[in-house]
PDB file of C-alpha atoms in Angstrom:
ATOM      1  CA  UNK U   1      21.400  57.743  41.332  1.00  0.00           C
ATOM      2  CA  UNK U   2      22.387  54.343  42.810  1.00  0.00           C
ATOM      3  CA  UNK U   3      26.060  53.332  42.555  1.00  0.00           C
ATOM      4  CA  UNK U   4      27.326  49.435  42.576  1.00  0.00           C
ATOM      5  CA  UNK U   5      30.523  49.821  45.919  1.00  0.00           C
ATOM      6  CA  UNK U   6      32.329  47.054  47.263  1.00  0.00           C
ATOM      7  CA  UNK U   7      33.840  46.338  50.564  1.00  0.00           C
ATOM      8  CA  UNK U   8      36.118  49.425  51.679  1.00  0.00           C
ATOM      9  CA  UNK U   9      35.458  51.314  49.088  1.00  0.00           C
ATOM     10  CA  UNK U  10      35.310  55.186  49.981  1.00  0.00           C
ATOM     11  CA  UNK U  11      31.910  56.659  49.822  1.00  0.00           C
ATOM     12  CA  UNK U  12      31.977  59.808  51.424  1.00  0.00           C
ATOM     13  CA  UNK U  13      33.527  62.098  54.232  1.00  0.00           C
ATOM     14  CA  UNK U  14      31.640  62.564  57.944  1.00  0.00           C
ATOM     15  CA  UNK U  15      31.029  65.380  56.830  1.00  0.00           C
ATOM     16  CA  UNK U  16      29.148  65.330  53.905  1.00  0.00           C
ATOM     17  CA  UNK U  17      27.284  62.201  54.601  1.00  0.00           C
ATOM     18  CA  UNK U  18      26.154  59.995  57.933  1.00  0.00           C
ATOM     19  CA  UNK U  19      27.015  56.293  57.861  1.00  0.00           C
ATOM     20  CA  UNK U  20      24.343  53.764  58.062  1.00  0.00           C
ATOM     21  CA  UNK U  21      23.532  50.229  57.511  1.00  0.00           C
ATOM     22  CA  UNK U  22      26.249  48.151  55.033  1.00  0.00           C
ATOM     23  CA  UNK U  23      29.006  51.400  56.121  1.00  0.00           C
ATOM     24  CA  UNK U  24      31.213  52.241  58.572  1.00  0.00           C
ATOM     25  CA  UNK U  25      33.480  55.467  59.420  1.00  0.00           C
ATOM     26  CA  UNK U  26      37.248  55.059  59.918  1.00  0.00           C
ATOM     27  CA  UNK U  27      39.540  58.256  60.360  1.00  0.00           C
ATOM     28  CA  UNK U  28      36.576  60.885  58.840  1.00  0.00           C
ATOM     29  CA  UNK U  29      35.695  58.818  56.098  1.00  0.00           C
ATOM     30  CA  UNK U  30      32.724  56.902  55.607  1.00  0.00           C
ATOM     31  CA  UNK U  31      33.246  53.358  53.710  1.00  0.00           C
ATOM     32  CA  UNK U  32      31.068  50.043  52.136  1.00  0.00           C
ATOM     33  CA  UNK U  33      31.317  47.324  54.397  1.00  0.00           C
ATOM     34  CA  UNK U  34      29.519  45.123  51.800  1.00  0.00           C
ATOM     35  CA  UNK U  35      29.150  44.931  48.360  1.00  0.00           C
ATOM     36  CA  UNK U  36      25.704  46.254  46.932  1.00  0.00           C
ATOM     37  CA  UNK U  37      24.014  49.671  46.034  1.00  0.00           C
ATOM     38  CA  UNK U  38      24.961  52.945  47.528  1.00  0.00           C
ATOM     39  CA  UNK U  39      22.263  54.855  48.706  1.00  0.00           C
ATOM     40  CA  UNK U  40      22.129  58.478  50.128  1.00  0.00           C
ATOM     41  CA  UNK U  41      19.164  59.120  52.043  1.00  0.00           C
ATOM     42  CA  UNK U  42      18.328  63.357  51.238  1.00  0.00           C
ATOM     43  CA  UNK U  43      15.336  63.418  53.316  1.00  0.00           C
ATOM     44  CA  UNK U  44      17.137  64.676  57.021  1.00  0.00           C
ATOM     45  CA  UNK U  45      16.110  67.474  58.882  1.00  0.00           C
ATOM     46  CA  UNK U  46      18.012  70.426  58.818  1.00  0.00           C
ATOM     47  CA  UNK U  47      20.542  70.074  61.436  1.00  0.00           C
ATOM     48  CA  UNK U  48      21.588  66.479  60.119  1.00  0.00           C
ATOM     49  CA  UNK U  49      23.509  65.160  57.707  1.00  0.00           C
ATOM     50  CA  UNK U  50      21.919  62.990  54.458  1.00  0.00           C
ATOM     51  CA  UNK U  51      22.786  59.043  55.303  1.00  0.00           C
ATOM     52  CA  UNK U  52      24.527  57.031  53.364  1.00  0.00           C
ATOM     53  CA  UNK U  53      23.845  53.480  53.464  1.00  0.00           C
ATOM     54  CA  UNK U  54      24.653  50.045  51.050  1.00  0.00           C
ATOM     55  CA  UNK U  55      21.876  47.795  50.038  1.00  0.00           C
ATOM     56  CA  UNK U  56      22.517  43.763  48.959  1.00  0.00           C
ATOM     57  CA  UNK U  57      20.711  42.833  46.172  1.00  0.00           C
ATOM     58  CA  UNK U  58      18.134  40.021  47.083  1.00  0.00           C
ATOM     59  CA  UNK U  59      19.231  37.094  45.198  1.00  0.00           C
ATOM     60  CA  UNK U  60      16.679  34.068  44.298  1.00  0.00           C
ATOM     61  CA  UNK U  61      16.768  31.653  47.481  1.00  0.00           C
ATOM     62  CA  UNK U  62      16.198  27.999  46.075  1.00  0.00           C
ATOM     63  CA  UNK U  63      15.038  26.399  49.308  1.00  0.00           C
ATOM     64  CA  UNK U  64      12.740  23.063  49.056  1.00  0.00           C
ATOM     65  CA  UNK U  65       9.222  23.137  49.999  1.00  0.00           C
ATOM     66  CA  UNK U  66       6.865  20.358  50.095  1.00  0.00           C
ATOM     67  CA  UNK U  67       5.405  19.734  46.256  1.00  0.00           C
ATOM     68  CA  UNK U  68       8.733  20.552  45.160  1.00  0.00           C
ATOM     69  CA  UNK U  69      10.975  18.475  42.729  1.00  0.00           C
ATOM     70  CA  UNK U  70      14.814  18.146  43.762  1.00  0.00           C
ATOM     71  CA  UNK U  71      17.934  17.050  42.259  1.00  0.00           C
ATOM     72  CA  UNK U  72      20.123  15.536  44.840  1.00  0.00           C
ATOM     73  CA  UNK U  73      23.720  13.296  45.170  1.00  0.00           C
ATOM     74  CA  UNK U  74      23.249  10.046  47.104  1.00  0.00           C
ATOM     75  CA  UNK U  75      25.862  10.590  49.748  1.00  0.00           C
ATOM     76  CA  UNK U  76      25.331   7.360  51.517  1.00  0.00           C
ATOM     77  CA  UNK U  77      22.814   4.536  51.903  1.00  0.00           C
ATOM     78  CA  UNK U  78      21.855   2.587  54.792  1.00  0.00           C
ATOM     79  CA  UNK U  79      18.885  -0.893  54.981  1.00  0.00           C
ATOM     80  CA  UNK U  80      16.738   2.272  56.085  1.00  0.00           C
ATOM     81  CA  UNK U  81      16.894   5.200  53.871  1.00  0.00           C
ATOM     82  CA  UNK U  82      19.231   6.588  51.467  1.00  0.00           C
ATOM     83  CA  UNK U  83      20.572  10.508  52.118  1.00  0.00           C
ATOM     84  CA  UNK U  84      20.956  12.626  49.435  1.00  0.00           C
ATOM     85  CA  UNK U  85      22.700  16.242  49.456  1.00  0.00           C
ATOM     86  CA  UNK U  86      20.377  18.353  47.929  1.00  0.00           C
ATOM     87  CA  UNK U  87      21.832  20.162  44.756  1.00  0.00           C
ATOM     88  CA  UNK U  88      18.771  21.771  42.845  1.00  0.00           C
ATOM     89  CA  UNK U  89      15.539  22.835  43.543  1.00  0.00           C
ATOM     90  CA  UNK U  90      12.922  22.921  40.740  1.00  0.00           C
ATOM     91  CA  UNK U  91      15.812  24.581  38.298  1.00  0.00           C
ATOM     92  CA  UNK U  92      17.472  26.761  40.648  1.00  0.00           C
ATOM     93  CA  UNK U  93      20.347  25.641  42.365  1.00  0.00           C
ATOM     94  CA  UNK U  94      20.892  26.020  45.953  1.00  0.00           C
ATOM     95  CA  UNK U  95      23.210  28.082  47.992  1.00  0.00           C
ATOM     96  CA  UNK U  96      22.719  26.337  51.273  1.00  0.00           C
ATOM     97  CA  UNK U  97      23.710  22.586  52.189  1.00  0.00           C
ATOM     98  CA  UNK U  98      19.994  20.531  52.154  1.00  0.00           C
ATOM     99  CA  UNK U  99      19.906  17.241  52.849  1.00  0.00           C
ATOM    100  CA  UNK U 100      17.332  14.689  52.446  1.00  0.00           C
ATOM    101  CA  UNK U 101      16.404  10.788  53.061  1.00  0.00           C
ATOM    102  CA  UNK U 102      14.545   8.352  50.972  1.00  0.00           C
ATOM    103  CA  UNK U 103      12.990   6.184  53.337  1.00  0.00           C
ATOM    104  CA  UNK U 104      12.287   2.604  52.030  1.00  0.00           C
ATOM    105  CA  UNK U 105       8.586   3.031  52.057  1.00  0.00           C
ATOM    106  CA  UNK U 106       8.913   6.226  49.771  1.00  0.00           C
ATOM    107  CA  UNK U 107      10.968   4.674  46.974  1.00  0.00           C
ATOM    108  CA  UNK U 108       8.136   3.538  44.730  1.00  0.00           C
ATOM    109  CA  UNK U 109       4.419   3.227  44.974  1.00  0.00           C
ATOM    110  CA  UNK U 110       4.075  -0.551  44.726  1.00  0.00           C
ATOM    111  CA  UNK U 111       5.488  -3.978  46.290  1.00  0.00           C
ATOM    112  CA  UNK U 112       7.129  -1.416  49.248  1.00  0.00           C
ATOM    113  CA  UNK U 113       7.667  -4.451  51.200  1.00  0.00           C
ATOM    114  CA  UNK U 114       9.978  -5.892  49.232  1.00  0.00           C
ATOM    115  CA  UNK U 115      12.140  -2.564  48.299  1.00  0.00           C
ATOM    116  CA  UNK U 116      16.179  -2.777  49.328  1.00  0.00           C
ATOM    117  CA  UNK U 117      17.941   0.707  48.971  1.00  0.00           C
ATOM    118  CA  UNK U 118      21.177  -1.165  48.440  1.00  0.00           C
ATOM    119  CA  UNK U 119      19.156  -2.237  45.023  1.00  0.00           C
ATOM    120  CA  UNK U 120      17.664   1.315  44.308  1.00  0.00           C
ATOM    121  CA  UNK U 121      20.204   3.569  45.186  1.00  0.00           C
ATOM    122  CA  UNK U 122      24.383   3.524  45.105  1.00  0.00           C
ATOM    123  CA  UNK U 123      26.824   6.390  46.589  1.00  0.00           C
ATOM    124  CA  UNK U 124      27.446   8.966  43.689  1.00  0.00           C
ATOM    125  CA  UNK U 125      24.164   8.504  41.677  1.00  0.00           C
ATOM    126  CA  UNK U 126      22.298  11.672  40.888  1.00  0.00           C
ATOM    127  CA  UNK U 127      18.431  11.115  41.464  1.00  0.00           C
ATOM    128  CA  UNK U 128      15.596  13.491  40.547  1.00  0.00           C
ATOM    129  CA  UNK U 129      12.795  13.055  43.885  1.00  0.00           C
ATOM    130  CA  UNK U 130       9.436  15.311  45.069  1.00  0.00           C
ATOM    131  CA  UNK U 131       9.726  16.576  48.643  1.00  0.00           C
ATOM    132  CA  UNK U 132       7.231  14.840  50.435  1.00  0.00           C
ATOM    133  CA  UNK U 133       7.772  16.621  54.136  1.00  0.00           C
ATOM    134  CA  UNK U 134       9.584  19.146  55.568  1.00  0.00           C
ATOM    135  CA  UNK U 135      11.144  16.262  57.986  1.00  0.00           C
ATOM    136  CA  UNK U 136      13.451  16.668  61.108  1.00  0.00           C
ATOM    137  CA  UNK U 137      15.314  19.132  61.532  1.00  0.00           C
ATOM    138  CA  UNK U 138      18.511  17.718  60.091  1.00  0.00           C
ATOM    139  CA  UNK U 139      16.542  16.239  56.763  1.00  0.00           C
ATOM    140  CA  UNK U 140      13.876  16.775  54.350  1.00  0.00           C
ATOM    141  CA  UNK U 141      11.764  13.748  53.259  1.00  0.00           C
ATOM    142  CA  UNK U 142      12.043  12.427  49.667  1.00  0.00           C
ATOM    143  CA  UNK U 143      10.445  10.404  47.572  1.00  0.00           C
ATOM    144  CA  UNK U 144      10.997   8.591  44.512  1.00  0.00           C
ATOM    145  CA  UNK U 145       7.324   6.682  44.022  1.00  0.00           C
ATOM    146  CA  UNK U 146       6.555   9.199  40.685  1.00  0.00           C
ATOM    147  CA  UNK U 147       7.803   7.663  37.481  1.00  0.00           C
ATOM    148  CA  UNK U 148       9.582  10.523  36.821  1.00  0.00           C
ATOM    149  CA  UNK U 149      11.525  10.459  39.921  1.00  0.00           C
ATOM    150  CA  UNK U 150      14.337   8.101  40.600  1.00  0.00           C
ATOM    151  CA  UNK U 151      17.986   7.864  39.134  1.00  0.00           C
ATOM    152  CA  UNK U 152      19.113   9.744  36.297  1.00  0.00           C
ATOM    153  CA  UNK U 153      22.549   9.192  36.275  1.00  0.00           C
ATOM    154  CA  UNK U 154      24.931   6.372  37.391  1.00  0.00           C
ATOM    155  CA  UNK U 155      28.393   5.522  37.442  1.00  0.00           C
ATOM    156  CA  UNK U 156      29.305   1.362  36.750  1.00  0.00           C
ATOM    157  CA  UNK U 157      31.712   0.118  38.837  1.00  0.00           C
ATOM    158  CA  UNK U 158      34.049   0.538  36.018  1.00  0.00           C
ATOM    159  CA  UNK U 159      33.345   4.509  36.077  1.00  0.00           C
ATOM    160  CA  UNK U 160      31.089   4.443  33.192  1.00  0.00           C
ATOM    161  CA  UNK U 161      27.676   6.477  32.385  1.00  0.00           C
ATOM    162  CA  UNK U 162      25.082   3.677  33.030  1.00  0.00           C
ATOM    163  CA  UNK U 163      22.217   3.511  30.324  1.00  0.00           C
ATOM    164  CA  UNK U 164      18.689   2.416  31.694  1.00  0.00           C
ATOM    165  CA  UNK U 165      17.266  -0.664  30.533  1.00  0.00           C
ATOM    166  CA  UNK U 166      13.881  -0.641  32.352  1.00  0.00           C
ATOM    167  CA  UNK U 167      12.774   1.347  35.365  1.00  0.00           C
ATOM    168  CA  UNK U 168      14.860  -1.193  38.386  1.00  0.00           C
ATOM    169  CA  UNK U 169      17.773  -1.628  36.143  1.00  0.00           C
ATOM    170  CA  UNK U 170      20.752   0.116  34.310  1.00  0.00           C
ATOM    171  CA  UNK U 171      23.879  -1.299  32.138  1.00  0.00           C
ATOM    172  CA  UNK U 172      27.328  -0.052  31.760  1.00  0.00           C
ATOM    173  CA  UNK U 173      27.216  -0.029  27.970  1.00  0.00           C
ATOM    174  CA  UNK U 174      30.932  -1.091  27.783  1.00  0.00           C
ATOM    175  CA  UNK U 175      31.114  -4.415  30.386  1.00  0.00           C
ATOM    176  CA  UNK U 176      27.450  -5.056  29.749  1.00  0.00           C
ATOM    177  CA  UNK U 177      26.885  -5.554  33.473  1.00  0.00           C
ATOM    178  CA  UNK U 178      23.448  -4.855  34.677  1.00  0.00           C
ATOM    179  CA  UNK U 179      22.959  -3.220  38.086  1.00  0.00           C
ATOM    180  CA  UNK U 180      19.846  -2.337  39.963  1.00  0.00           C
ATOM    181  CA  UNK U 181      18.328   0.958  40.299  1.00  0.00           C
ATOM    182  CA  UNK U 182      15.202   2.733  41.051  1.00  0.00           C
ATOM    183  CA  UNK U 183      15.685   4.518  36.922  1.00  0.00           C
ATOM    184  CA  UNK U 184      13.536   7.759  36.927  1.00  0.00           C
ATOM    185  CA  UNK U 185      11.206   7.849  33.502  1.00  0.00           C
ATOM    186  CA  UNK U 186      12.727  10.179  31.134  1.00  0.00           C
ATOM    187  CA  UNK U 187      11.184  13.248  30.488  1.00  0.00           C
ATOM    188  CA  UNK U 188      10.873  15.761  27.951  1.00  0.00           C
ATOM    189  CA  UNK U 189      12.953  18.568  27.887  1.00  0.00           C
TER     190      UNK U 189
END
């Protein structure tokens, strides 16, 4: 029978029981070091004691891999690339810090020439992207060419929810000012 312990939570006496992995033994007592399962291992020899040891549940590890569609926070923009701090991978969000750039040639498909991240991307937007490579070793490689992928939310400069109005534009529906963005399509949910 398996037991949920937490950290210094008495399990057993030296005794009666060995400590193992996720225990230790203070003053003849055997304790959880972490939280997880208790688990008492019956199958010693004779002249040993059963072991007692705490098991961590695995939990789901959201970590991007190439394929993979992300929801990140533009963090900060540059002429070059745009980084984003990677918040969600498919729908599970992550545990761990990931960051990732959208270069300039990876915002859209088309017309890359002529692409300025200051006009596709703004500090604080949310943007929906594919992982396109697993990068440097600081970054992950992003890119917004799908129609699906781009912005998805945006803040005016007055600190309102921007509405798109086409796929390179949004507009604060209270100033009526019209900024650019690279708008992902909308899809259905």
């Amino acid at each position: 029978m398996s037991t949920i312990v937490c950290p210094g939570q008495r399990l057993a006496s030296v005794r009666e029981l060995q400590a193992s992995s996720g225990t230790y033994h203070r003053d003849g007592q055997v304790y959880a070091s972490i939280v997880g399962t208790k688990e008492v291992d019956e199958d010693a020899s004779k002249d040993e004691l059963p072991t007692v040891r705490v098991v961590r549940k695995k939990d789901a590890s959201s970590v991007p891999e190439i394929g993979s569609m992300i929801t990140g926070k533009v963090i900060r923009i540059n002429p070059r690339f745009a980084t984003l701090s990677i918040m969600i991978v498919g729908s599970v969000p992550c545990r761990e810090n990931f960051q990732g750039i959208i270069r300039v040639q990876d915002v859209r498909a088309t017309e890359k020439d002529k692409i300025q991240i200051y006009r596709s991307f703004r500090p604080g937007d949310i943007v929906r992207a594919q992982v396109i490579s697993l990068g440097d070793a600081r970054s992950y490689y992003l890119s917004t060419a799908l129609n699906e992928c781009g912005v998805i939310f945006a803040q005016s400069v007055a600190g309102h929810t921007m509405v798109p109005i086409s796929w390179e534009e949004m507009i604060c529906p209270y100033t009526k000012v019209v900024e650019h963005r690279k708008c992902a399509k909308p899809t259905a949910t």
